[in-house]
mmCIF file of C-alpha atoms in Angstrom:
data_model
loop_
_atom_site.group_PDB
_atom_site.id
_atom_site.type_symbol
_atom_site.label_atom_id
_atom_site.label_comp_id
_atom_site.label_asym_id
_atom_site.label_seq_id
_atom_site.Cartn_x
_atom_site.Cartn_y
_atom_site.Cartn_z
ATOM 1 C CA MET A 1 -63.681 164.683 78.828
ATOM 2 C CA SER A 2 -60.470 164.053 76.899
ATOM 3 C CA GLU A 3 -58.755 161.148 75.195
ATOM 4 C CA THR A 4 -56.187 160.910 77.994
ATOM 5 C CA THR A 5 -58.343 160.988 81.124
ATOM 6 C CA SER A 6 -58.284 157.229 81.557
ATOM 7 C CA SER A 7 -56.090 154.271 80.804
ATOM 8 C CA LYS A 8 -59.006 152.797 78.853
ATOM 9 C CA PRO A 9 -59.016 153.952 75.198
ATOM 10 C CA MET A 10 -61.661 156.603 74.571
ATOM 11 C CA TYR A 11 -63.337 154.625 71.797
ATOM 12 C CA GLU A 12 -64.018 151.876 74.367
ATOM 13 C CA LYS A 13 -65.432 154.427 76.819
ATOM 14 C CA ILE A 14 -67.762 155.813 74.147
ATOM 15 C CA PHE A 15 -68.768 152.271 73.174
ATOM 16 C CA ASP A 16 -69.491 151.401 76.825
ATOM 17 C CA ASP A 17 -71.459 154.610 77.438
ATOM 18 C CA VAL A 18 -73.679 154.268 74.371
ATOM 19 C CA LYS A 19 -74.225 150.569 75.005
ATOM 20 C CA ARG A 20 -75.158 151.297 78.631
ATOM 21 C CA GLN A 21 -77.695 153.926 77.545
ATOM 22 C CA ILE A 22 -79.224 151.482 75.086
ATOM 23 C CA MET A 23 -79.408 148.707 77.681
ATOM 24 C CA ALA A 24 -81.055 151.176 80.109
ATOM 25 C CA HIS A 25 -83.604 152.037 77.368
ATOM 26 C CA SER A 26 -82.503 155.664 77.181
ATOM 27 C CA TYR A 27 -82.486 154.833 73.499
ATOM 28 C CA LYS A 28 -85.187 152.371 72.423
ATOM 29 C CA PRO A 29 -85.201 150.057 69.391
ATOM 30 C CA GLY A 30 -85.513 152.171 66.262
ATOM 31 C CA ASP A 31 -84.300 155.373 67.951
ATOM 32 C CA ARG A 32 -81.618 157.356 66.211
ATOM 33 C CA ILE A 33 -78.405 157.686 68.228
ATOM 34 C CA PRO A 34 -75.879 160.534 67.965
ATOM 35 C CA SER A 35 -73.708 160.565 64.840
ATOM 36 C CA GLU A 36 -69.921 160.195 64.821
ATOM 37 C CA LYS A 37 -69.625 163.982 64.546
ATOM 38 C CA GLU A 38 -71.954 164.551 67.498
ATOM 39 C CA LEU A 39 -70.165 161.966 69.657
ATOM 40 C CA ALA A 40 -66.767 163.424 68.749
ATOM 41 C CA GLU A 41 -67.938 166.858 69.885
ATOM 42 C CA GLU A 42 -69.599 165.515 73.046
ATOM 43 C CA TYR A 43 -66.522 163.581 74.180
ATOM 44 C CA ASN A 44 -63.973 166.070 72.814
ATOM 45 C CA VAL A 45 -62.259 163.429 70.677
ATOM 46 C CA SER A 46 -61.362 162.999 67.021
ATOM 47 C CA ARG A 47 -63.748 161.568 64.447
ATOM 48 C CA ILE A 48 -61.367 158.596 64.184
ATOM 49 C CA THR A 49 -62.137 157.706 67.802
ATOM 50 C CA SER A 50 -65.926 158.084 67.594
ATOM 51 C CA LYS A 51 -65.959 156.230 64.260
ATOM 52 C CA ARG A 52 -64.275 153.230 65.839
ATOM 53 C CA ALA A 53 -66.762 153.199 68.727
ATOM 54 C CA MET A 54 -69.655 153.196 66.245
ATOM 55 C CA GLU A 55 -68.065 150.405 64.237
ATOM 56 C CA MET A 56 -67.791 148.297 67.407
ATOM 57 C CA LEU A 57 -71.474 148.918 68.231
ATOM 58 C CA ALA A 58 -72.480 147.916 64.701
ATOM 59 C CA ALA A 59 -70.247 144.822 64.797
ATOM 60 C CA GLU A 60 -72.059 143.627 67.924
ATOM 61 C CA ARG A 61 -75.437 144.320 66.255
ATOM 62 C CA ILE A 62 -76.299 146.831 68.965
ATOM 63 C CA ILE A 63 -76.938 149.449 66.311
ATOM 64 C CA VAL A 64 -77.630 149.407 62.589
ATOM 65 C CA ARG A 65 -76.435 152.071 60.174
ATOM 66 C CA LYS A 66 -78.737 153.255 57.423
ATOM 67 C CA PRO A 67 -77.284 154.935 54.317
ATOM 68 C CA GLY A 68 -78.429 158.531 54.123
ATOM 69 C CA ARG A 69 -80.301 158.335 57.416
ATOM 70 C CA GLY A 70 -77.982 157.689 60.340
ATOM 71 C CA SER A 71 -77.417 155.057 63.034
ATOM 72 C CA PHE A 72 -80.236 153.482 65.004
ATOM 73 C CA VAL A 73 -80.743 151.120 67.914
ATOM 74 C CA ALA A 74 -81.194 147.610 66.550
ATOM 75 C CA ASP A 75 -84.494 145.839 67.119
ATOM 76 C CA PRO A 76 -83.680 142.210 68.102
ATOM 77 C CA GLU A 77 -87.171 141.093 67.102
ATOM 78 C CA ALA A 78 -86.734 142.569 63.641
ATOM 79 C CA ASP A 79 -83.386 140.857 62.996
ATOM 80 C CA GLY A 80 -81.363 144.024 63.249
ATOM 81 C CA GLU A 81 -83.703 146.230 61.227
ATOM 82 C CA VAL A 82 -85.156 149.515 62.458
ATOM 83 C CA ALA A 83 -88.753 150.619 62.326
ATOM 84 C CA PRO A 84 -89.656 152.102 58.930
ATOM 85 C CA GLU A 85 -90.869 155.339 60.482
ATOM 86 C CA ALA A 86 -87.624 155.844 62.402
ATOM 87 C CA GLY A 87 -84.887 157.917 60.889
ATOM 88 C CA ARG A 88 -85.273 161.535 59.985
ATOM 89 C CA GLN A 89 -85.624 163.670 63.067
ATOM 90 C CA GLY A 90 -84.975 167.264 64.046
ATOM 91 C CA ASN A 91 -84.416 169.190 60.831
ATOM 92 C CA GLY A 92 -85.308 166.078 58.801
ATOM 93 C CA ARG A 93 -81.756 165.285 57.772
ATOM 94 C CA ASP A 94 -79.040 163.446 59.682
ATOM 95 C CA VAL A 95 -75.647 164.733 58.616
ATOM 96 C CA ASP A 96 -73.840 161.436 59.158
ATOM 97 C CA GLU A 97 -71.035 159.865 57.178
ATOM 98 C CA THR A 98 -73.331 156.938 56.379
ATOM 99 C CA GLU A 99 -74.775 159.079 53.584
ATOM 100 C CA LYS A 100 -71.578 158.354 51.689
ATOM 101 C CA GLU A 101 -72.382 154.658 51.629
ATOM 102 C CA LEU A 102 -74.878 155.395 48.868
ATOM 103 C CA ALA A 103 -71.948 156.334 46.636
ATOM 104 C CA GLY A 104 -69.294 154.012 48.060
ATOM 105 C CA LYS A 105 -66.431 154.544 50.453
ATOM 106 C CA LEU A 106 -64.344 157.712 50.331
ATOM 107 C CA ILE A 107 -60.536 157.484 50.428
ATOM 108 C CA GLY A 108 -58.307 160.492 50.941
ATOM 109 C CA VAL A 109 -55.049 160.513 48.954
ATOM 110 C CA VAL A 110 -52.251 162.789 50.178
ATOM 111 C CA LEU A 111 -49.228 163.118 47.863
ATOM 112 C CA THR A 112 -46.227 165.417 47.957
ATOM 113 C CA ASP A 113 -46.574 165.977 44.199
ATOM 114 C CA PHE A 114 -46.710 163.990 40.971
ATOM 115 C CA ALA A 115 -45.329 164.268 37.459
ATOM 116 C CA GLY A 116 -44.804 162.264 34.293
ATOM 117 C CA SER A 117 -41.579 160.796 35.660
ATOM 118 C CA TYR A 118 -43.188 159.526 38.883
ATOM 119 C CA GLY A 119 -46.651 159.742 40.375
ATOM 120 C CA THR A 120 -48.997 159.946 37.403
ATOM 121 C CA ARG A 121 -49.094 156.166 36.849
ATOM 122 C CA LEU A 122 -49.455 155.736 40.617
ATOM 123 C CA ILE A 123 -52.696 157.739 40.447
ATOM 124 C CA TYR A 124 -53.832 155.738 37.405
ATOM 125 C CA GLY A 125 -53.436 152.554 39.453
ATOM 126 C CA MET A 126 -55.377 154.008 42.379
ATOM 127 C CA GLU A 127 -58.190 155.207 40.150
ATOM 128 C CA ASP A 128 -58.494 151.820 38.410
ATOM 129 C CA ALA A 129 -58.687 150.034 41.754
ATOM 130 C CA ALA A 130 -61.156 152.595 43.146
ATOM 131 C CA ARG A 131 -63.484 151.931 40.210
ATOM 132 C CA GLU A 132 -63.217 148.177 40.740
ATOM 133 C CA GLN A 133 -63.800 148.550 44.498
ATOM 134 C CA ASP A 134 -66.685 151.015 43.999
ATOM 135 C CA CYS A 135 -65.030 153.711 46.087
ATOM 136 C CA PHE A 136 -63.943 157.279 45.402
ATOM 137 C CA LEU A 137 -60.700 159.231 45.834
ATOM 138 C CA VAL A 138 -60.142 162.737 47.164
ATOM 139 C CA LEU A 139 -56.660 163.942 46.129
ATOM 140 C CA ARG A 140 -54.571 166.722 47.642
ATOM 141 C CA ARG A 141 -50.888 167.657 47.123
ATOM 142 C CA THR A 142 -48.692 168.919 49.972
ATOM 143 C CA PHE A 143 -45.546 169.924 48.008
ATOM 144 C CA GLY A 144 -43.416 168.184 50.627
ATOM 145 C CA ILE A 145 -44.331 170.649 53.382
ATOM 146 C CA GLN A 146 -45.195 168.877 56.625
ATOM 147 C CA GLU A 147 -47.496 171.676 57.813
ATOM 148 C CA ASN A 148 -49.525 171.268 54.608
ATOM 149 C CA GLU A 149 -49.583 167.520 55.179
ATOM 150 C CA GLU A 150 -50.899 167.782 58.736
ATOM 151 C CA ASP A 151 -53.521 170.342 57.737
ATOM 152 C CA THR A 152 -54.654 168.240 54.762
ATOM 153 C CA ILE A 153 -55.029 165.092 56.865
ATOM 154 C CA ARG A 154 -57.053 166.940 59.497
ATOM 155 C CA LYS A 155 -59.365 168.405 56.850
ATOM 156 C CA LEU A 156 -59.853 165.055 55.113
ATOM 157 C CA LEU A 157 -60.768 163.453 58.434
ATOM 158 C CA ARG A 158 -63.262 166.235 59.110
ATOM 159 C CA LEU A 159 -64.651 165.646 55.628
ATOM 160 C CA GLY A 160 -65.345 162.097 56.794
ATOM 161 C CA VAL A 161 -63.047 159.968 54.625
ATOM 162 C CA ASP A 162 -63.174 156.271 55.480
ATOM 163 C CA GLY A 163 -59.460 155.686 54.905
ATOM 164 C CA LEU A 164 -56.268 157.439 53.858
ATOM 165 C CA ILE A 165 -53.381 156.761 51.483
ATOM 166 C CA VAL A 166 -50.426 159.014 52.282
ATOM 167 C CA PHE A 167 -47.154 159.649 50.452
ATOM 168 C CA PRO A 168 -45.424 161.409 53.379
ATOM 169 C CA ALA A 169 -43.280 164.491 53.030
ATOM 170 C CA GLN A 170 -39.553 163.965 53.199
ATOM 171 C CA GLY A 171 -38.233 164.774 56.603
ATOM 172 C CA GLU A 172 -36.730 163.440 59.769
ATOM 173 C CA TYR A 173 -40.039 162.981 61.563
ATOM 174 C CA PHE A 174 -43.487 161.802 60.557
ATOM 175 C CA ASN A 175 -46.171 164.285 61.459
ATOM 176 C CA ALA A 176 -48.356 163.858 64.525
ATOM 177 C CA GLU A 177 -51.512 163.234 62.480
ATOM 178 C CA ILE A 178 -49.995 160.132 60.851
ATOM 179 C CA LEU A 179 -48.791 158.777 64.192
ATOM 180 C CA LYS A 180 -52.219 159.425 65.726
ATOM 181 C CA MET A 181 -53.908 157.429 62.958
ATOM 182 C CA VAL A 182 -51.485 154.537 63.478
ATOM 183 C CA ILE A 183 -52.168 154.515 67.225
ATOM 184 C CA GLU A 184 -55.936 154.663 66.717
ATOM 185 C CA ARG A 185 -55.804 152.058 63.950
ATOM 186 C CA PHE A 186 -57.503 154.233 61.391
ATOM 187 C CA PRO A 187 -57.420 152.645 57.889
ATOM 188 C CA LEU A 188 -54.105 154.007 56.607
ATOM 189 C CA VAL A 189 -51.601 152.919 53.963
ATOM 190 C CA LEU A 190 -48.287 154.682 53.386
ATOM 191 C CA ILE A 191 -46.725 154.923 49.934
ATOM 192 C CA ASP A 192 -42.942 154.871 49.418
ATOM 193 C CA ARG A 193 -42.205 155.372 53.136
ATOM 194 C CA GLU A 194 -42.019 153.281 56.287
ATOM 195 C CA ILE A 195 -42.329 154.251 59.926
ATOM 196 C CA LYS A 196 -39.545 152.274 61.556
ATOM 197 C CA GLY A 197 -40.666 150.364 64.613
ATOM 198 C CA VAL A 198 -44.343 151.216 64.050
ATOM 199 C CA ALA A 199 -46.895 148.786 62.629
ATOM 200 C CA ALA A 200 -48.255 150.900 59.784
ATOM 201 C CA ALA A 201 -49.123 149.306 56.450
ATOM 202 C CA SER A 202 -46.781 150.493 53.696
ATOM 203 C CA ILE A 203 -46.239 149.771 50.015
ATOM 204 C CA SER A 204 -43.015 150.707 48.293
ATOM 205 C CA THR A 205 -40.438 149.627 45.759
ATOM 206 C CA ASP A 206 -37.732 147.239 46.938
ATOM 207 C CA ASN A 207 -35.336 150.165 46.778
ATOM 208 C CA VAL A 208 -32.309 148.296 48.136
ATOM 209 C CA LYS A 209 -32.529 145.603 45.476
ATOM 210 C CA ALA A 210 -33.416 148.046 42.696
ATOM 211 C CA SER A 211 -30.498 150.331 43.503
ATOM 212 C CA SER A 212 -28.117 147.396 43.756
ATOM 213 C CA SER A 213 -29.259 146.104 40.338
ATOM 214 C CA ALA A 214 -28.710 149.535 38.789
ATOM 215 C CA VAL A 215 -25.149 149.799 40.083
ATOM 216 C CA GLU A 216 -24.389 146.219 39.036
ATOM 217 C CA TYR A 217 -25.440 147.226 35.522
ATOM 218 C CA LEU A 218 -22.923 150.071 35.564
ATOM 219 C CA PHE A 219 -20.218 147.751 36.871
ATOM 220 C CA ASP A 220 -20.900 145.377 33.970
ATOM 221 C CA LEU A 221 -20.279 148.316 31.618
ATOM 222 C CA GLY A 222 -16.838 148.769 33.188
ATOM 223 C CA HIS A 223 -17.615 151.738 35.442
ATOM 224 C CA ALA A 224 -15.565 151.560 38.653
ATOM 225 C CA HIS A 225 -15.758 155.217 39.720
ATOM 226 C CA ILE A 226 -19.459 155.973 40.135
ATOM 227 C CA SER A 227 -20.736 159.169 41.715
ATOM 228 C CA LEU A 228 -23.949 158.886 43.730
ATOM 229 C CA LEU A 229 -26.210 161.949 43.493
ATOM 230 C CA SER A 230 -28.988 162.326 46.064
ATOM 231 C CA PRO A 231 -30.916 164.700 48.301
ATOM 232 C CA PRO A 232 -30.072 164.604 52.012
ATOM 233 C CA PRO A 233 -31.334 161.238 53.399
ATOM 234 C CA VAL A 234 -32.809 162.889 56.559
ATOM 235 C CA ASP A 235 -34.250 159.566 57.707
ATOM 236 C CA THR A 236 -36.291 159.175 54.502
ATOM 237 C CA SER A 237 -36.573 155.413 54.046
ATOM 238 C CA ALA A 238 -36.649 155.398 50.218
ATOM 239 C CA VAL A 239 -33.462 157.484 49.911
ATOM 240 C CA GLU A 240 -31.742 155.542 52.702
ATOM 241 C CA ASP A 241 -32.587 152.231 51.013
ATOM 242 C CA ARG A 242 -31.294 153.362 47.625
ATOM 243 C CA ILE A 243 -28.036 154.448 49.206
ATOM 244 C CA GLU A 244 -27.854 151.099 51.014
ATOM 245 C CA GLY A 245 -28.320 149.270 47.694
ATOM 246 C CA PHE A 246 -25.538 151.368 46.157
ATOM 247 C CA VAL A 247 -23.171 150.333 48.961
ATOM 248 C CA GLN A 248 -24.235 146.677 48.818
ATOM 249 C CA ALA A 249 -23.531 146.491 45.081
ATOM 250 C CA HIS A 250 -19.982 147.712 45.696
ATOM 251 C CA ALA A 251 -19.495 145.231 48.532
ATOM 252 C CA SER A 252 -20.685 142.314 46.398
ATOM 253 C CA ARG A 253 -17.974 143.151 43.816
ATOM 254 C CA GLY A 254 -15.303 143.701 46.438
ATOM 255 C CA ILE A 255 -15.109 147.395 45.533
ATOM 256 C CA ALA A 256 -14.870 150.057 48.222
ATOM 257 C CA ALA A 257 -17.656 152.615 47.930
ATOM 258 C CA ASP A 258 -15.701 155.870 47.665
ATOM 259 C CA ARG A 259 -17.867 158.381 49.515
ATOM 260 C CA SER A 260 -15.675 161.245 48.309
ATOM 261 C CA LEU A 261 -17.326 160.724 44.902
ATOM 262 C CA TRP A 262 -20.826 161.275 46.323
ATOM 263 C CA VAL A 263 -22.912 164.440 46.245
ATOM 264 C CA SER A 264 -25.669 163.853 48.800
ATOM 265 C CA ASP A 265 -26.880 167.361 49.587
ATOM 266 C CA LEU A 266 -28.824 168.287 46.441
ATOM 267 C CA THR A 267 -32.035 170.004 47.508
ATOM 268 C CA SER A 268 -33.521 171.719 44.445
ATOM 269 C CA THR A 269 -35.635 168.684 43.498
ATOM 270 C CA LEU A 270 -37.417 168.586 46.849
ATOM 271 C CA PRO A 271 -41.000 169.877 46.414
ATOM 272 C CA SER A 272 -40.468 172.581 49.033
ATOM 273 C CA SER A 273 -37.191 173.845 47.489
ATOM 274 C CA PHE A 274 -37.930 173.821 43.761
ATOM 275 C CA SER A 275 -36.774 177.164 42.345
ATOM 276 C CA ASP A 276 -34.572 178.434 39.521
ATOM 277 C CA GLU A 277 -32.026 179.701 42.035
ATOM 278 C CA ASN A 278 -31.721 176.336 43.803
ATOM 279 C CA ILE A 279 -31.595 174.430 40.512
ATOM 280 C CA GLU A 280 -28.737 176.622 39.290
ATOM 281 C CA ARG A 281 -26.868 176.159 42.563
ATOM 282 C CA ASP A 282 -27.137 172.350 42.351
ATOM 283 C CA ILE A 283 -25.987 172.260 38.714
ATOM 284 C CA GLU A 284 -22.938 174.339 39.651
ATOM 285 C CA LYS A 285 -22.290 172.002 42.593
ATOM 286 C CA ILE A 286 -22.256 168.944 40.303
ATOM 287 C CA MET A 287 -19.987 170.720 37.805
ATOM 288 C CA LYS A 288 -17.517 171.657 40.530
ATOM 289 C CA HIS A 289 -17.598 168.117 41.924
ATOM 290 C CA PHE A 290 -16.906 166.614 38.486
ATOM 291 C CA ARG A 291 -13.950 168.949 37.903
ATOM 292 C CA GLU A 292 -12.502 167.934 41.281
ATOM 293 C CA HIS A 293 -13.010 164.196 40.571
ATOM 294 C CA PRO A 294 -12.173 163.621 36.877
ATOM 295 C CA SER A 295 -12.012 159.849 37.474
ATOM 296 C CA ILE A 296 -15.833 159.698 37.600
ATOM 297 C CA THR A 297 -17.226 157.845 34.578
ATOM 298 C CA ALA A 298 -20.862 157.467 35.664
ATOM 299 C CA PHE A 299 -23.494 159.212 37.762
ATOM 300 C CA PHE A 300 -26.111 157.225 39.644
ATOM 301 C CA ALA A 301 -28.985 159.636 40.346
ATOM 302 C CA ILE A 302 -31.436 158.737 43.107
ATOM 303 C CA GLU A 303 -34.315 160.247 41.094
ATOM 304 C CA TYR A 304 -35.125 161.476 37.610
ATOM 305 C CA ASN A 305 -34.974 165.220 38.302
ATOM 306 C CA ILE A 306 -31.486 164.808 39.751
ATOM 307 C CA ALA A 307 -30.492 163.043 36.522
ATOM 308 C CA LEU A 308 -31.644 166.168 34.670
ATOM 309 C CA LEU A 309 -29.343 168.264 36.895
ATOM 310 C CA ALA A 310 -26.427 165.933 36.074
ATOM 311 C CA LYS A 311 -27.230 166.103 32.361
ATOM 312 C CA ALA A 312 -27.186 169.912 32.437
ATOM 313 C CA ALA A 313 -23.884 169.925 34.347
ATOM 314 C CA VAL A 314 -22.219 167.534 31.886
ATOM 315 C CA LYS A 315 -23.419 169.523 28.878
ATOM 316 C CA ARG A 316 -22.139 172.802 30.346
ATOM 317 C CA LEU A 317 -18.726 171.202 30.803
ATOM 318 C CA GLY A 318 -18.687 170.499 27.054
ATOM 319 C CA LEU A 319 -18.825 166.728 27.551
ATOM 320 C CA SER A 320 -21.012 164.107 25.909
ATOM 321 C CA ILE A 321 -23.456 161.583 27.339
ATOM 322 C CA PRO A 322 -22.805 158.645 27.296
ATOM 323 C CA GLN A 323 -19.418 158.856 25.520
ATOM 324 C CA ASP A 324 -17.701 160.811 28.310
ATOM 325 C CA VAL A 325 -19.964 159.990 31.233
ATOM 326 C CA SER A 326 -22.968 157.723 31.764
ATOM 327 C CA ILE A 327 -26.081 158.600 33.780
ATOM 328 C CA LEU A 328 -28.492 156.102 35.330
ATOM 329 C CA CYS A 329 -31.466 157.078 37.484
ATOM 330 C CA PHE A 330 -34.761 156.030 39.055
ATOM 331 C CA ASP A 331 -37.854 156.706 36.937
ATOM 332 C CA SER A 332 -38.304 158.489 33.633
ATOM 333 C CA PRO A 333 -41.313 159.826 31.696
ATOM 334 C CA GLN A 334 -42.888 157.268 29.387
ATOM 335 C CA PHE A 335 -43.351 159.890 26.672
ATOM 336 C CA ARG A 336 -40.498 162.221 25.765
ATOM 337 C CA ILE A 337 -40.969 165.251 23.518
ATOM 338 C CA GLY A 338 -37.834 167.168 22.631
ATOM 339 C CA GLU A 339 -35.727 165.620 25.410
ATOM 340 C CA GLY A 340 -33.296 164.082 22.917
ATOM 341 C CA TYR A 341 -32.842 160.689 24.520
ATOM 342 C CA ALA A 342 -34.173 158.409 27.203
ATOM 343 C CA PHE A 343 -32.277 157.865 30.428
ATOM 344 C CA THR A 344 -31.374 154.345 31.408
ATOM 345 C CA HIS A 345 -33.499 153.989 34.518
ATOM 346 C CA MET A 346 -35.119 151.766 37.127
ATOM 347 C CA ARG A 347 -38.843 151.772 36.429
ATOM 348 C CA GLN A 348 -40.948 151.439 39.555
ATOM 349 C CA ASN A 349 -44.181 149.461 39.372
ATOM 350 C CA GLU A 350 -46.335 152.505 40.090
ATOM 351 C CA GLU A 351 -49.665 151.190 38.838
ATOM 352 C CA ASP A 352 -49.537 148.039 40.963
ATOM 353 C CA MET A 353 -48.409 150.158 43.913
ATOM 354 C CA GLY A 354 -51.463 152.393 43.499
ATOM 355 C CA LYS A 355 -53.852 149.472 43.084
ATOM 356 C CA LEU A 356 -52.487 147.679 46.141
ATOM 357 C CA ALA A 357 -52.771 150.852 48.213
ATOM 358 C CA VAL A 358 -56.495 151.131 47.484
ATOM 359 C CA GLU A 359 -57.121 147.383 47.905
ATOM 360 C CA ASN A 360 -55.267 147.314 51.224
ATOM 361 C CA VAL A 361 -56.942 150.368 52.724
ATOM 362 C CA MET A 362 -60.321 148.872 51.766
ATOM 363 C CA ALA A 363 -59.301 145.562 53.366
ATOM 364 C CA ILE A 364 -58.312 147.370 56.579
ATOM 365 C CA MET A 365 -61.748 149.037 56.612
ATOM 366 C CA ASP A 366 -63.267 145.539 56.543
ATOM 367 C CA ASN A 367 -61.077 144.509 59.503
ATOM 368 C CA GLN A 368 -58.989 142.200 57.331
ATOM 369 C CA THR A 369 -55.313 141.628 58.041
ATOM 370 C CA VAL A 370 -52.910 143.023 55.437
ATOM 371 C CA ALA A 371 -49.152 142.714 55.103
ATOM 372 C CA ASN A 372 -47.309 145.310 57.150
ATOM 373 C CA LYS A 373 -44.716 146.010 54.469
ATOM 374 C CA ILE A 374 -45.056 145.227 50.769
ATOM 375 C CA LYS A 375 -42.034 145.772 48.539
ATOM 376 C CA LEU A 376 -42.412 145.592 44.768
ATOM 377 C CA PRO A 377 -39.613 144.891 42.281
ATOM 378 C CA ALA A 378 -38.361 147.535 39.843
ATOM 379 C CA GLU A 379 -37.341 146.913 36.245
ATOM 380 C CA LEU A 380 -34.128 148.161 34.639
ATOM 381 C CA VAL A 381 -34.934 149.900 31.342
ATOM 382 C CA PRO A 382 -31.829 150.482 29.167
ATOM 383 C CA GLY A 383 -31.748 153.876 27.472
ATOM 384 C CA GLU A 384 -29.358 156.124 25.631
ATOM 385 C CA SER A 385 -27.607 157.621 28.666
ATOM 386 C CA THR A 386 -25.292 154.699 29.442
ATOM 387 C CA ALA A 387 -22.412 153.086 27.565
ATOM 388 C CA PRO A 388 -19.147 151.269 28.394
ATOM 389 C CA ALA A 389 -16.800 153.352 30.514
ATOM 390 C CA ARG A 390 -14.478 155.573 28.486
ATOM 391 C CA GLY A 391 -11.201 153.903 27.600
ATOM 392 C CA LEU A 392 -12.757 150.428 27.294
#
């Protein structure tokens, strides 16, 4: 039997089958019924599907789920309780995900990577919320490789996590495992990404507004020729939105956004392309671009590591920051040792983003409705990398 043999969703078929067996007294009050793992194997479906069927049975008080013991047919005369002697059968231990209830819910967290500039405070926020919600996190990095992401999600589901928080890899397409979870309504929250046209809960920075505010700040310093530095957008919503904010800021001032000043094919900061060779190539690319466009007075870097590339390029050209050229970016480490100065940057509200991700995935587990898209404001933090445009 497969998940596509009928127009009726498989979780409903499993629900109907188990309910029918209970009504026919194949399973009597107090009897243990197959676990999610056993049902998934029997029906050749994912654990997501069998889990939902079990949740429906429990919601209708047809079964009760006992931490550390398993799921049992409810006894109407005992107000939903099972007989005390029921429970451990076979080898004396039911390997069911309900054992985890003794220690709280388990949430899988899938990130591309994290660092002091972005990601560490996100994890702090998640961990704080997990402690408050009495749940636990299982963290795995994918380094921006979609194959790693798919494999990690599959393994976390087999582990029996109750929900997932995913910071998807950059790329044109979301992986099949994420789309499957959306379709099957598994508790899932995306961080920093959106699936356009698909109702998946997501939490991100208001990147359009944040980017627009950053560019407006540069305009107020007299910069009219601003170079945008970014990785290829490749349908990545965060990058697309920051570029959109850059364009909107120009439009609001009646200034044409000169795309010839942009460098939008920097790849060395992507987790899957981080190498000395690629870093050197991108620095040389920025240097060449600056020589060809000497009118540039400021760089707007989509992310912190790209700002570091721009800084290296400017220094190699024998120029000074911010006297000769200003640099503004997204994110920056809170603590700097030996860096020399702090970049002016847009600080994302990482800790609140992490807390909301945990709170929302827990709410989805409890069948509560959560906002489809949550966008948090970013704060402009002036640093030592920006100054009035040269000549002013």
